[in-house]
Short mmCIF file of C-alpha atoms and ligand atoms in Angstrom, two decimals:
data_model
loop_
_atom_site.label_atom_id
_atom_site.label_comp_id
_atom_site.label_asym_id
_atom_site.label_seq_id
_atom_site.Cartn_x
_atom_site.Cartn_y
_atom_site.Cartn_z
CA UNK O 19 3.19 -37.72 41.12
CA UNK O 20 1.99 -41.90 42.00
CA UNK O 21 5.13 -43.95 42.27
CA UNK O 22 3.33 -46.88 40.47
CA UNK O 23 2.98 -50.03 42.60
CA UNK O 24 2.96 -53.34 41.25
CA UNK O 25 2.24 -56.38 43.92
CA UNK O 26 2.04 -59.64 43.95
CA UNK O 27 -0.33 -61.63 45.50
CA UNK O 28 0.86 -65.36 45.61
CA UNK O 29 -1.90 -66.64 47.72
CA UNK O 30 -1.34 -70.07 48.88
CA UNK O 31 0.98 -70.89 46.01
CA UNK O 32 4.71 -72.13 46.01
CA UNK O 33 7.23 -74.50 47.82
CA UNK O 34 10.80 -73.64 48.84
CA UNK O 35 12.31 -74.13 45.48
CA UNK O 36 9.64 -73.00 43.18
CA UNK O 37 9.81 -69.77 45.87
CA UNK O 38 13.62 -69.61 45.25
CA UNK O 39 13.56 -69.87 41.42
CA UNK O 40 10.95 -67.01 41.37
CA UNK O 41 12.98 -64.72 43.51
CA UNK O 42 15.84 -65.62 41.42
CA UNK O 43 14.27 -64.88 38.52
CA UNK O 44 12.68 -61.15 39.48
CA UNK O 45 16.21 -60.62 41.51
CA UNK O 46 17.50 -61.03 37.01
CA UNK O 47 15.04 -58.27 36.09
CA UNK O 48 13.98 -56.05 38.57
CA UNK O 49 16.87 -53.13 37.69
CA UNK O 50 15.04 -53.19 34.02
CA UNK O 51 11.86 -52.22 35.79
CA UNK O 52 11.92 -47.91 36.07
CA UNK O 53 9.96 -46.05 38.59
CA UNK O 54 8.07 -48.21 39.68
CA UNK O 55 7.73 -49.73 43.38
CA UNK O 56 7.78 -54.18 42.75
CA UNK O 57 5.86 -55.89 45.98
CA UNK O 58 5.85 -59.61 46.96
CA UNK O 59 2.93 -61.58 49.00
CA UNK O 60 4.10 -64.81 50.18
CA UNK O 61 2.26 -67.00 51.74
CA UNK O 62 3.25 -65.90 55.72
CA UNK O 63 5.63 -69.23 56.46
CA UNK O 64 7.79 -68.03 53.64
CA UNK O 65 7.76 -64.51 54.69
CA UNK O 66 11.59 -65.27 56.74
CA UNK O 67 12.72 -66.73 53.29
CA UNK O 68 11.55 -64.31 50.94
CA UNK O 69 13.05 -61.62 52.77
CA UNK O 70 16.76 -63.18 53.01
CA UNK O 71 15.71 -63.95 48.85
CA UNK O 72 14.94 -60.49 48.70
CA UNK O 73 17.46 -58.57 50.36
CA UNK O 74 19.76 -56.17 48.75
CA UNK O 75 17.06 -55.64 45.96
CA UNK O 76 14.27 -52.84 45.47
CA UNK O 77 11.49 -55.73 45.50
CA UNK O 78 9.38 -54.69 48.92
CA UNK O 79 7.95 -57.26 50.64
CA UNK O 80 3.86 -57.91 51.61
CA UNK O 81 2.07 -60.30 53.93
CA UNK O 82 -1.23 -61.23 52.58
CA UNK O 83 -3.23 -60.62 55.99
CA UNK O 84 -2.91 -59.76 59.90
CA UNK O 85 -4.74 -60.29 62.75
CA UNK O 86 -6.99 -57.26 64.21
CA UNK O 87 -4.97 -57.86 67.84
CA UNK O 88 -1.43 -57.34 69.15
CA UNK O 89 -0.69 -60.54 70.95
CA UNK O 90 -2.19 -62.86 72.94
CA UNK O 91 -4.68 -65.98 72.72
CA UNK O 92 -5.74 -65.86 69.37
CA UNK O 93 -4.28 -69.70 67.95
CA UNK O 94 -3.00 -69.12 63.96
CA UNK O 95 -3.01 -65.53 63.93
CA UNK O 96 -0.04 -63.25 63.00
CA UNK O 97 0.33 -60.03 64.77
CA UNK O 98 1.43 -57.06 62.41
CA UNK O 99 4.45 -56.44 64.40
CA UNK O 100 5.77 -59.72 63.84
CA UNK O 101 5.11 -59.41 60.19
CA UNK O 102 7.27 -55.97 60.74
CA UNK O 103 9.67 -58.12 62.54
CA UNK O 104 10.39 -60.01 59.30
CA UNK O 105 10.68 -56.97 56.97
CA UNK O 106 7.30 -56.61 55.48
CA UNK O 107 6.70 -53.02 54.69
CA UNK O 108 2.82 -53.52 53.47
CA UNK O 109 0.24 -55.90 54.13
CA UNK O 110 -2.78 -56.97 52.02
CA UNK O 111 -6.05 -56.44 54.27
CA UNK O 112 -9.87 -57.07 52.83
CA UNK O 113 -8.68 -59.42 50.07
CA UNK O 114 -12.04 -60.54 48.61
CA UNK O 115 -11.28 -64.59 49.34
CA UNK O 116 -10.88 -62.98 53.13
CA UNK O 117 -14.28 -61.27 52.88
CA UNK O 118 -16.21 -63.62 50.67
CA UNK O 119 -14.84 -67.42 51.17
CA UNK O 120 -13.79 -66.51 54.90
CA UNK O 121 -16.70 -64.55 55.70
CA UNK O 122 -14.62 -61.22 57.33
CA UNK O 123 -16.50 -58.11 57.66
CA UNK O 124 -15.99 -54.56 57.22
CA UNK O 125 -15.75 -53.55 60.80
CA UNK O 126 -13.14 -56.32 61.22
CA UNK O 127 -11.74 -55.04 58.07
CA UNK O 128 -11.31 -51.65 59.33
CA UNK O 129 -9.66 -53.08 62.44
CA UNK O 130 -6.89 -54.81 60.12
CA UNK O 131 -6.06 -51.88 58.52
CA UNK O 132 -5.13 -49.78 61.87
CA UNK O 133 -3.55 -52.67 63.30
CA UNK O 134 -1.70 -52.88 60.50
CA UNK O 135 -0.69 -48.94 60.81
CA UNK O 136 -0.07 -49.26 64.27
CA UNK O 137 2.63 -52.20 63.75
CA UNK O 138 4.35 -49.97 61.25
CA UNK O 139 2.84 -51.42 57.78
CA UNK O 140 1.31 -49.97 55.31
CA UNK O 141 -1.68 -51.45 54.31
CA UNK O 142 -3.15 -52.49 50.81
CA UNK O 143 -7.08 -52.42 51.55
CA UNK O 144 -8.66 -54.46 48.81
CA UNK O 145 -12.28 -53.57 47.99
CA UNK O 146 -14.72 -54.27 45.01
CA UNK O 147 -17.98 -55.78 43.75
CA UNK O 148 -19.41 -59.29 43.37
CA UNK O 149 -20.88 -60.00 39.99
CA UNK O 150 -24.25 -59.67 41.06
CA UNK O 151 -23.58 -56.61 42.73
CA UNK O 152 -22.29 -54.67 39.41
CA UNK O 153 -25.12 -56.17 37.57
CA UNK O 154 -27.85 -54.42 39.70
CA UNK O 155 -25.81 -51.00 39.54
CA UNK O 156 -24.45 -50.73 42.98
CA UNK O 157 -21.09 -51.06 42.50
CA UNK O 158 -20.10 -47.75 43.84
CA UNK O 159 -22.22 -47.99 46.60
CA UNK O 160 -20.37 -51.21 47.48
CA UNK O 161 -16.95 -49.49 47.46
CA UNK O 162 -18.00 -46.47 49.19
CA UNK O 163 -19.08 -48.70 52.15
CA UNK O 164 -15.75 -50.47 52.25
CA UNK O 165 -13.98 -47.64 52.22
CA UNK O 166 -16.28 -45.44 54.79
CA UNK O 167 -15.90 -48.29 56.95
CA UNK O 168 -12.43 -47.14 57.57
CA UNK O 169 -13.04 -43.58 57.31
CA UNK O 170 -16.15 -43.70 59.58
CA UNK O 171 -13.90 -45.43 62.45
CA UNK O 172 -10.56 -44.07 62.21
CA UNK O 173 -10.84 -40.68 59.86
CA UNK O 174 -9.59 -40.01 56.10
CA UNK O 175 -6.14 -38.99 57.10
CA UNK O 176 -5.32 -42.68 57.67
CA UNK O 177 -5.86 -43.69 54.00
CA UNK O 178 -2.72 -41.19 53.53
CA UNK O 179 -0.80 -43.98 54.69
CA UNK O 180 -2.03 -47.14 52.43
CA UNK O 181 -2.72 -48.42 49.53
CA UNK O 182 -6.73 -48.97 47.65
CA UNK O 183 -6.56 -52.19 45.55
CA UNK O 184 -10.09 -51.97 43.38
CA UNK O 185 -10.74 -55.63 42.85
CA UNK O 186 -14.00 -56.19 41.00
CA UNK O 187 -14.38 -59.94 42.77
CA UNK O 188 -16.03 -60.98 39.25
CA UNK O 189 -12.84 -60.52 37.80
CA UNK O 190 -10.12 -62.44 40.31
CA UNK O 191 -9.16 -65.44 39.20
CA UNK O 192 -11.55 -66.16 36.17
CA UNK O 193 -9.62 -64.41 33.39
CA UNK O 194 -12.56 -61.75 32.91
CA UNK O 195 -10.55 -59.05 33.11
CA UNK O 196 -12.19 -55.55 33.94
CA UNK O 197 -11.75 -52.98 30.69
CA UNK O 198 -9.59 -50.10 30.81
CA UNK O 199 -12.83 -48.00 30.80
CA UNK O 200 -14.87 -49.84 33.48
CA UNK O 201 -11.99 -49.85 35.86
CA UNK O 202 -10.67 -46.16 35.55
CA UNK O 203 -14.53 -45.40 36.12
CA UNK O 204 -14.52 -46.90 39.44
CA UNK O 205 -10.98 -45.79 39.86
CA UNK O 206 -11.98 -41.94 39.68
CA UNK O 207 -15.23 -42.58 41.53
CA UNK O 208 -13.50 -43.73 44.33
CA UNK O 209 -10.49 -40.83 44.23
CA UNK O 210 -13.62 -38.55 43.82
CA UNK O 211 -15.26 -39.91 46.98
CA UNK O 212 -12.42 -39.63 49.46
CA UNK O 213 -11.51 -36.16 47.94
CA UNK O 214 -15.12 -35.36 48.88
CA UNK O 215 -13.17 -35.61 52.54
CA UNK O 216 -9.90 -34.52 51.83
CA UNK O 217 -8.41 -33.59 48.19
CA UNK O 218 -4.75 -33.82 49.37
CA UNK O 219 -4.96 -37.08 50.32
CA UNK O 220 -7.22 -38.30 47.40
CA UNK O 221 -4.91 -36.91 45.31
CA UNK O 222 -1.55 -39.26 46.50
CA UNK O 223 -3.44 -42.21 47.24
CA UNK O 224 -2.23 -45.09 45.02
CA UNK O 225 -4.74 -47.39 44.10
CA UNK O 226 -4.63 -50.20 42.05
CA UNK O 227 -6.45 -52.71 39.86
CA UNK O 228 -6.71 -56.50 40.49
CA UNK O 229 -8.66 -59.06 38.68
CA UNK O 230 -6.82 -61.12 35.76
CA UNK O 231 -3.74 -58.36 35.45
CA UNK O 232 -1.41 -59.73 32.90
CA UNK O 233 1.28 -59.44 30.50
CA UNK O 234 -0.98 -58.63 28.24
CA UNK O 235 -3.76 -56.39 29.32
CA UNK O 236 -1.15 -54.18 31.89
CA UNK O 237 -0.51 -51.28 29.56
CA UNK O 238 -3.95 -50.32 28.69
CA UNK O 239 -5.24 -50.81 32.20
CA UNK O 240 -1.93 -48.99 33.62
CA UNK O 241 -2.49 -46.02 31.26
CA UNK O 242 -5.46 -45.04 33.13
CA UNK O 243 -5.16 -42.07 34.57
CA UNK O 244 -6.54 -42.70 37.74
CA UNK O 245 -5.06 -46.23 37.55
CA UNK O 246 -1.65 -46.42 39.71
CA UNK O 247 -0.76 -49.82 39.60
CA UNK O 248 -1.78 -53.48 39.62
CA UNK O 249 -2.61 -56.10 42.65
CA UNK O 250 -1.49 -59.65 40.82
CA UNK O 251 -2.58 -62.94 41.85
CA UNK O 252 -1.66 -65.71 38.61
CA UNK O 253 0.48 -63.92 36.29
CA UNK O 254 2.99 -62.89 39.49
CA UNK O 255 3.78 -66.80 40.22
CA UNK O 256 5.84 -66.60 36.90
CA UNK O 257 8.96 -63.78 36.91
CA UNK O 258 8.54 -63.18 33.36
CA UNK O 259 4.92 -62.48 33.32
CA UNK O 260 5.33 -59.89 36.82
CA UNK O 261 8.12 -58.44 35.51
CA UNK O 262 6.68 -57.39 32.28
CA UNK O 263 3.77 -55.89 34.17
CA UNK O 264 6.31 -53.91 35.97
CA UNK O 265 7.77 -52.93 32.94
CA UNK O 266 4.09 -51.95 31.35
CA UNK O 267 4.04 -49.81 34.73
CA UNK O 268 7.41 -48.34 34.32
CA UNK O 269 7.25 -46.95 30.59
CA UNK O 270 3.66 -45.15 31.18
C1 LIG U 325 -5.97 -61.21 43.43
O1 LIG U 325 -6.06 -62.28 43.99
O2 LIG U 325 -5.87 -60.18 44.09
C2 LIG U 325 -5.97 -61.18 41.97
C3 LIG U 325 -6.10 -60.04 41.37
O3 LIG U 325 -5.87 -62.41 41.33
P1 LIG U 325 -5.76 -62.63 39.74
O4 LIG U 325 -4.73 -61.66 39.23
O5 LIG U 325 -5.33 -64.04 39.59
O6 LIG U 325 -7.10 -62.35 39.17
#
């Protein structure tokens, strides 16, 4: 059985107080929730605030990216033990606006995601097709090369310990949501490829669906069966909107 996993991705959104009335406002609902595991992303400056906001609650808390290294002379980077430090408990690696609009790779990707192990996280590897990449048919190749790039440097048993956020790039931020059908598609592809290597741990890997998640669309997405939870960026900057995904999560 998945614990579903609902996380919030707030990208470089918020300011103290509209940070404070959103934790106030999910700190209201989150009991109302069910089985399912509620995740914030803060932006990483807020990370220190968000956890004293959080604290004494079930909501876990995310950073939205590491650095590959431990310490040392790299100048804006955050090492995954200090995000530990803090109280983060996963961390979003791969995001597509990481990849595409900052240009990381999926060797460098790969290196995230056992840094991010190695500090103690758990991470949320975010993979998924552009637009033009779907539309000439190779979106599973795509997502089998994301994820082999892990797998090919540091073995299947690590996904055992993570989180796959399918992210059709197409469909962050632009309100073109994926349907229920092409997602659990990809969704099972991808199960069905890493149980290719190992069954047991295709079979508990949580992985999730981002692009234009919301109030709205949650419950047929969620009621996928390969479909174990959601990776939100809009519709988790408002409590009411994240919250009723949670809940869409929670009564499956
Ligand atoms: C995201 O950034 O991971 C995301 C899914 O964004 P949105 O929900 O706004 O499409």
């Amino acid at each position: 059985m998945r614990q579903p996993i609902i996380a919030g991705n707030w990208k470089m959104n918020g300011s103290r107080k509209s940070i404070a009335d959103l934790m106030s406002g999910l700190k209201n609902g989150v009991a109302e929730v069910g089985d399912v595991e509620m995740v914030v992303s803060p932006p990483s400056i807020y990370i220190a605030e968000v956890a004293a906001l959080s604290s004494g609650t079930s909501i876990a808390l995310s950073a939205q990216d590491l650095s590959d290294a431990t310490s040392g002379p790299y100048t804006g980077e955050i090492a995954g033990s200090m995000l530990k430090d803090f109280g983060c408990k996963y961390v979003i690696v791969g995001h597509s606006e990481r990849r595409n609009v900052r240009g990381e790779g999926d060797d460098l990707i790969a290196d995230k995601f056992k840094a991010a192990q190695d500090a103690g996280l758990t991470p949320i590897l975010c993979i998924g097709e552009l637009l033009e990449e779907r539309e000439s048919g190779v979106t599973e190749e795509v997502c089998a090369r994301q994820i082999d790039a892990v797998i090919n440097k540091y073995g299947t048993s690590v996904l055992s310990n993570s989180v796959v956020a399918y992210e059709p790039v197409w469909a962050i931020g632009t309100g073109k949501t994926a349907t229920p059908e092409q997602a659990q598609k990809v969704h099972a592809f991808i199960r069905d490829h890493i149980a290719k290597k190992d069954q047991t741990v295709a079979d508990g890997l949580r992985i999730q669906y981002g692009g234009s998640m919301n109030a709205g669309n949650a419950a047929d997405l969620l009621s996928q069966p390969d479909i174990d939870g959601g990776l939100i960026g809009g519709a988790s900057l408002k409590a009411e909107d994240f919250l009723a995904i949670g809940k869409a999560a929670g009564n499956l």
